[in-house]
């Protein structure tokens, strides 16, 4: 039998591969260098050019780029009017930022359980979490598969909640033929290097609402405005500006904006290869004993940011932890997305307890994120497949 490296076999590869990696080409480098030689490193022309490009790609009326995806979520909560005493419903199977943004505003994150097949937030579970205090819903498009935006939008409308889509994984995906980014009241993106396109650090909020747009820009720029129509007092002169809201400095630099603009030119290419890798993984792992796959809803035409397998303990003699270590021994360095947010000590101290979302807790015990990024070679993909198969077969019950 083909012995896994952890049991004394030869690793499938000698070079380490990680679960994600950015792809930077000469055009990206040139774009950055040209900004460095220009008059503006920040607050310059790259910002509005990038915002226009994001609107074109998503079909949203307005885009507000910002420092990172977490800032985008915070700005969206501020624009939604989330404040002390409010509740914000979100999924536990996400990065901590999806809950933290509610806490920044003095509101309480409420965790609704996920669907056991798609791992996205369950609309039925959201409904059971709604109270008079529910102000907003933050749905994550987990792994890049669109959340059920139609159902979730209807729930939000019925209960007068603001619908925020945490689209950190979703750029490149379509829901019912429409690009994610123009469907929810506000959609946030992250441009961290592990995401599908990157600006180093960066984020954006997209919306069709002029009212949200105005508030998002204020939230990004200290609550300061030069727009006379928004000012409360008479102008002192051409230099005049007013602070009318407690905002932040959440700006993106022109250096980052130029990098992201150049990356977005490759989005179709990135998306295409991600889909091809996912198709190879699906074919290889379908029916493999001990491995569970994520279900795709027909409404989502998905550009996957993450590729997740589940390690099914009932069919294997090892668990997820051992499987993860066995992959590392093969030089395949995976990750786990995510530790349920309310497991973190900070959330425990706020009073959240294990048992809140049993499905998310169960899925968390089983998941591993395999390498998935643009620029993986056929050999890389073959190595990952070979490693998963040899471990699953060796430890099959
Ligand atoms: C990456 C991520 C964020 C945060 O984005 P940053 O740009 O790292 O601040 C928020 N939510 C989800 C689901 C993410 O994956």
PDB file of N, CA, C and O and ligand atoms in Angstrom, residues 67-73 93-98 140-142 166-169 188-192 194-195 200-203 305-306 337-338, ligand 1:
ATOM      1  N   UNK A  67      -9.245  50.681   3.639  1.00  0.00           N
ATOM      2  CA  UNK A  67      -7.978  50.112   4.097  1.00  0.00           C
ATOM      3  C   UNK A  67      -7.928  48.587   4.089  1.00  0.00           C
ATOM      4  O   UNK A  67      -6.876  47.999   3.824  1.00  0.00           O
ATOM      5  N   UNK A  68      -9.023  47.930   4.387  1.00  0.00           N
ATOM      6  CA  UNK A  68      -9.063  46.459   4.423  1.00  0.00           C
ATOM      7  C   UNK A  68     -10.514  45.991   4.524  1.00  0.00           C
ATOM      8  O   UNK A  68     -11.428  46.821   4.666  1.00  0.00           O
ATOM      9  N   UNK A  69     -10.699  44.696   4.477  1.00  0.00           N
ATOM     10  CA  UNK A  69     -12.053  44.137   4.509  1.00  0.00           C
ATOM     11  C   UNK A  69     -12.748  44.355   5.840  1.00  0.00           C
ATOM     12  O   UNK A  69     -13.979  44.473   5.902  1.00  0.00           O
ATOM     13  N   UNK A  70     -11.966  44.415   6.902  1.00  0.00           N
ATOM     14  CA  UNK A  70     -12.530  44.652   8.229  1.00  0.00           C
ATOM     15  C   UNK A  70     -13.047  46.085   8.333  1.00  0.00           C
ATOM     16  O   UNK A  70     -14.142  46.318   8.858  1.00  0.00           O
ATOM     17  N   UNK A  71     -12.277  47.033   7.828  1.00  0.00           N
ATOM     18  CA  UNK A  71     -12.722  48.430   7.790  1.00  0.00           C
ATOM     19  C   UNK A  71     -13.995  48.545   6.952  1.00  0.00           C
ATOM     20  O   UNK A  71     -14.925  49.290   7.307  1.00  0.00           O
ATOM     21  N   UNK A  72     -14.049  47.781   5.848  1.00  0.00           N
ATOM     22  CA  UNK A  72     -15.239  47.806   4.987  1.00  0.00           C
ATOM     23  C   UNK A  72     -16.472  47.359   5.775  1.00  0.00           C
ATOM     24  O   UNK A  72     -17.546  47.972   5.677  1.00  0.00           O
ATOM     25  N   UNK A  73     -16.314  46.307   6.559  1.00  0.00           N
ATOM     26  CA  UNK A  73     -17.435  45.821   7.373  1.00  0.00           C
ATOM     27  C   UNK A  73     -17.833  46.845   8.431  1.00  0.00           C
ATOM     28  O   UNK A  73     -19.024  47.070   8.681  1.00  0.00           O
ATOM     29  N   UNK A  93     -19.293  30.531  11.167  1.00  0.00           N
ATOM     30  CA  UNK A  93     -18.213  29.932  10.373  1.00  0.00           C
ATOM     31  C   UNK A  93     -17.619  31.006   9.464  1.00  0.00           C
ATOM     32  O   UNK A  93     -17.785  31.007   8.247  1.00  0.00           O
ATOM     33  N   UNK A  94     -16.908  31.943  10.089  1.00  0.00           N
ATOM     34  CA  UNK A  94     -16.335  33.075   9.368  1.00  0.00           C
ATOM     35  C   UNK A  94     -15.136  33.594  10.133  1.00  0.00           C
ATOM     36  O   UNK A  94     -14.864  33.180  11.264  1.00  0.00           O
ATOM     37  N   UNK A  95     -14.442  34.521   9.505  1.00  0.00           N
ATOM     38  CA  UNK A  95     -13.349  35.207  10.175  1.00  0.00           C
ATOM     39  C   UNK A  95     -13.946  36.146  11.230  1.00  0.00           C
ATOM     40  O   UNK A  95     -15.047  36.678  11.049  1.00  0.00           O
ATOM     41  N   UNK A  96     -13.231  36.333  12.323  1.00  0.00           N
ATOM     42  CA  UNK A  96     -13.730  37.087  13.475  1.00  0.00           C
ATOM     43  C   UNK A  96     -14.273  38.470  13.094  1.00  0.00           C
ATOM     44  O   UNK A  96     -15.199  38.983  13.743  1.00  0.00           O
ATOM     45  N   UNK A  97     -13.736  39.059  12.022  1.00  0.00           N
ATOM     46  CA  UNK A  97     -14.129  40.419  11.634  1.00  0.00           C
ATOM     47  C   UNK A  97     -15.636  40.544  11.367  1.00  0.00           C
ATOM     48  O   UNK A  97     -16.217  41.602  11.613  1.00  0.00           O
ATOM     49  N   UNK A  98     -16.270  39.465  10.893  1.00  0.00           N
ATOM     50  CA  UNK A  98     -17.709  39.533  10.585  1.00  0.00           C
ATOM     51  C   UNK A  98     -18.535  39.769  11.854  1.00  0.00           C
ATOM     52  O   UNK A  98     -19.646  40.289  11.779  1.00  0.00           O
ATOM     53  N   UNK A 140     -22.068  35.827   4.990  1.00  0.00           N
ATOM     54  CA  UNK A 140     -20.771  35.581   4.336  1.00  0.00           C
ATOM     55  C   UNK A 140     -20.991  34.611   3.175  1.00  0.00           C
ATOM     56  O   UNK A 140     -21.745  33.654   3.310  1.00  0.00           O
ATOM     57  N   UNK A 141     -20.363  34.877   2.047  1.00  0.00           N
ATOM     58  CA  UNK A 141     -20.395  33.930   0.930  1.00  0.00           C
ATOM     59  C   UNK A 141     -19.234  32.969   1.149  1.00  0.00           C
ATOM     60  O   UNK A 141     -18.150  33.135   0.582  1.00  0.00           O
ATOM     61  N   UNK A 142     -19.483  31.977   1.991  1.00  0.00           N
ATOM     62  CA  UNK A 142     -18.424  31.105   2.475  1.00  0.00           C
ATOM     63  C   UNK A 142     -17.744  30.351   1.334  1.00  0.00           C
ATOM     64  O   UNK A 142     -18.423  29.679   0.558  1.00  0.00           O
ATOM     65  N   UNK A 166     -20.998  40.043   3.468  1.00  0.00           N
ATOM     66  CA  UNK A 166     -19.549  39.999   3.641  1.00  0.00           C
ATOM     67  C   UNK A 166     -19.010  39.164   2.482  1.00  0.00           C
ATOM     68  O   UNK A 166     -18.975  37.933   2.553  1.00  0.00           O
ATOM     69  N   UNK A 167     -18.629  39.873   1.424  1.00  0.00           N
ATOM     70  CA  UNK A 167     -18.193  39.213   0.194  1.00  0.00           C
ATOM     71  C   UNK A 167     -16.683  39.064   0.103  1.00  0.00           C
ATOM     72  O   UNK A 167     -16.127  39.064  -0.999  1.00  0.00           O
ATOM     73  N   UNK A 168     -16.022  38.914   1.251  1.00  0.00           N
ATOM     74  CA  UNK A 168     -14.558  38.775   1.252  1.00  0.00           C
ATOM     75  C   UNK A 168     -14.083  37.632   0.352  1.00  0.00           C
ATOM     76  O   UNK A 168     -12.977  37.671  -0.171  1.00  0.00           O
ATOM     77  N   UNK A 169     -14.943  36.602   0.167  1.00  0.00           N
ATOM     78  CA  UNK A 169     -14.548  35.450  -0.653  1.00  0.00           C
ATOM     79  C   UNK A 169     -15.150  35.486  -2.052  1.00  0.00           C
ATOM     80  O   UNK A 169     -14.866  34.622  -2.857  1.00  0.00           O
ATOM     81  N   UNK A 188     -19.345  43.919   1.017  1.00  0.00           N
ATOM     82  CA  UNK A 188     -17.956  44.281   1.324  1.00  0.00           C
ATOM     83  C   UNK A 188     -17.012  43.275   0.668  1.00  0.00           C
ATOM     84  O   UNK A 188     -17.333  42.096   0.558  1.00  0.00           O
ATOM     85  N   UNK A 189     -15.863  43.771   0.254  1.00  0.00           N
ATOM     86  CA  UNK A 189     -14.806  42.916  -0.296  1.00  0.00           C
ATOM     87  C   UNK A 189     -13.548  43.082   0.553  1.00  0.00           C
ATOM     88  O   UNK A 189     -13.360  44.110   1.211  1.00  0.00           O
ATOM     89  N   UNK A 190     -12.694  42.064   0.492  1.00  0.00           N
ATOM     90  CA  UNK A 190     -11.353  42.152   1.088  1.00  0.00           C
ATOM     91  C   UNK A 190     -10.332  41.872   0.004  1.00  0.00           C
ATOM     92  O   UNK A 190     -10.551  40.993  -0.842  1.00  0.00           O
ATOM     93  N   UNK A 191      -9.234  42.591   0.043  1.00  0.00           N
ATOM     94  CA  UNK A 191      -8.170  42.388  -0.951  1.00  0.00           C
ATOM     95  C   UNK A 191      -6.865  41.972  -0.281  1.00  0.00           C
ATOM     96  O   UNK A 191      -5.765  42.343  -0.696  1.00  0.00           O
ATOM     97  N   UNK A 192      -6.991  41.218   0.803  1.00  0.00           N
ATOM     98  CA  UNK A 192      -5.841  40.595   1.465  1.00  0.00           C
ATOM     99  C   UNK A 192      -5.177  39.620   0.468  1.00  0.00           C
ATOM    100  O   UNK A 192      -5.864  39.062  -0.390  1.00  0.00           O
ATOM    101  N   UNK A 194      -4.384  36.560   0.402  1.00  0.00           N
ATOM    102  CA  UNK A 194      -4.929  35.209   0.161  1.00  0.00           C
ATOM    103  C   UNK A 194      -6.240  35.247  -0.619  1.00  0.00           C
ATOM    104  O   UNK A 194      -6.684  34.225  -1.127  1.00  0.00           O
ATOM    105  N   UNK A 195      -6.862  36.419  -0.724  1.00  0.00           N
ATOM    106  CA  UNK A 195      -8.135  36.511  -1.442  1.00  0.00           C
ATOM    107  C   UNK A 195      -7.880  36.462  -2.958  1.00  0.00           C
ATOM    108  O   UNK A 195      -6.730  36.479  -3.403  1.00  0.00           O
ATOM    109  N   UNK A 200      -2.445  44.059  -1.343  1.00  0.00           N
ATOM    110  CA  UNK A 200      -1.618  43.979  -0.137  1.00  0.00           C
ATOM    111  C   UNK A 200      -2.543  43.925   1.058  1.00  0.00           C
ATOM    112  O   UNK A 200      -2.778  42.871   1.639  1.00  0.00           O
ATOM    113  N   UNK A 201      -3.058  45.061   1.453  1.00  0.00           N
ATOM    114  CA  UNK A 201      -4.219  45.184   2.327  1.00  0.00           C
ATOM    115  C   UNK A 201      -5.199  46.050   1.552  1.00  0.00           C
ATOM    116  O   UNK A 201      -4.778  46.950   0.813  1.00  0.00           O
ATOM    117  N   UNK A 202      -6.483  45.816   1.730  1.00  0.00           N
ATOM    118  CA  UNK A 202      -7.452  46.653   1.032  1.00  0.00           C
ATOM    119  C   UNK A 202      -8.849  46.093   1.169  1.00  0.00           C
ATOM    120  O   UNK A 202      -9.031  44.920   1.515  1.00  0.00           O
ATOM    121  N   UNK A 203      -9.816  46.952   0.910  1.00  0.00           N
ATOM    122  CA  UNK A 203     -11.207  46.518   0.982  1.00  0.00           C
ATOM    123  C   UNK A 203     -12.087  47.480   0.217  1.00  0.00           C
ATOM    124  O   UNK A 203     -11.605  48.493  -0.313  1.00  0.00           O
ATOM    125  N   UNK A 305     -12.917  30.837  -3.597  1.00  0.00           N
ATOM    126  CA  UNK A 305     -11.734  31.398  -2.942  1.00  0.00           C
ATOM    127  C   UNK A 305     -11.037  30.303  -2.148  1.00  0.00           C
ATOM    128  O   UNK A 305      -9.809  30.248  -2.087  1.00  0.00           O
ATOM    129  N   UNK A 306     -11.833  29.422  -1.545  1.00  0.00           N
ATOM    130  CA  UNK A 306     -11.285  28.326  -0.742  1.00  0.00           C
ATOM    131  C   UNK A 306     -11.858  27.009  -1.230  1.00  0.00           C
ATOM    132  O   UNK A 306     -13.022  26.957  -1.636  1.00  0.00           O
ATOM    133  N   UNK A 337     -10.717  26.921   7.853  1.00  0.00           N
ATOM    134  CA  UNK A 337     -11.569  28.118   7.823  1.00  0.00           C
ATOM    135  C   UNK A 337     -12.992  27.725   8.207  1.00  0.00           C
ATOM    136  O   UNK A 337     -13.680  27.154   7.402  1.00  0.00           O
ATOM    137  N   UNK A 338     -13.434  27.985   9.384  1.00  0.00           N
ATOM    138  CA  UNK A 338     -12.808  28.800  10.404  1.00  0.00           C
ATOM    139  C   UNK A 338     -13.072  28.184  11.771  1.00  0.00           C
ATOM    140  O   UNK A 338     -14.020  27.416  11.907  1.00  0.00           O
TER     141      UNK A 338
HETATM  142  C1  LIG B   1     -10.546  38.155   4.949  1.00  0.00           C
HETATM  143  C2  LIG B   1     -11.899  38.262   5.556  1.00  0.00           C
HETATM  144  C3  LIG B   1     -12.315  39.425   6.235  1.00  0.00           C
HETATM  145  C4  LIG B   1     -11.384  40.543   6.598  1.00  0.00           C
HETATM  146  O1  LIG B   1     -10.720  41.101   5.577  1.00  0.00           O
HETATM  147  P1  LIG B   1      -9.330  41.897   5.858  1.00  0.00           P
HETATM  148  O2  LIG B   1      -9.073  42.540   4.554  1.00  0.00           O
HETATM  149  O3  LIG B   1      -8.310  40.858   6.221  1.00  0.00           O
HETATM  150  O4  LIG B   1      -9.573  42.869   6.951  1.00  0.00           O
HETATM  151  C5  LIG B   1     -13.632  39.485   6.657  1.00  0.00           C
HETATM  152  N1  LIG B   1     -14.489  38.489   6.446  1.00  0.00           N
HETATM  153  C6  LIG B   1     -14.118  37.349   5.826  1.00  0.00           C
HETATM  154  C7  LIG B   1     -15.126  36.276   5.602  1.00  0.00           C
HETATM  155  C8  LIG B   1     -12.808  37.205   5.372  1.00  0.00           C
HETATM  156  O5  LIG B   1     -12.447  36.061   4.779  1.00  0.00           O
END
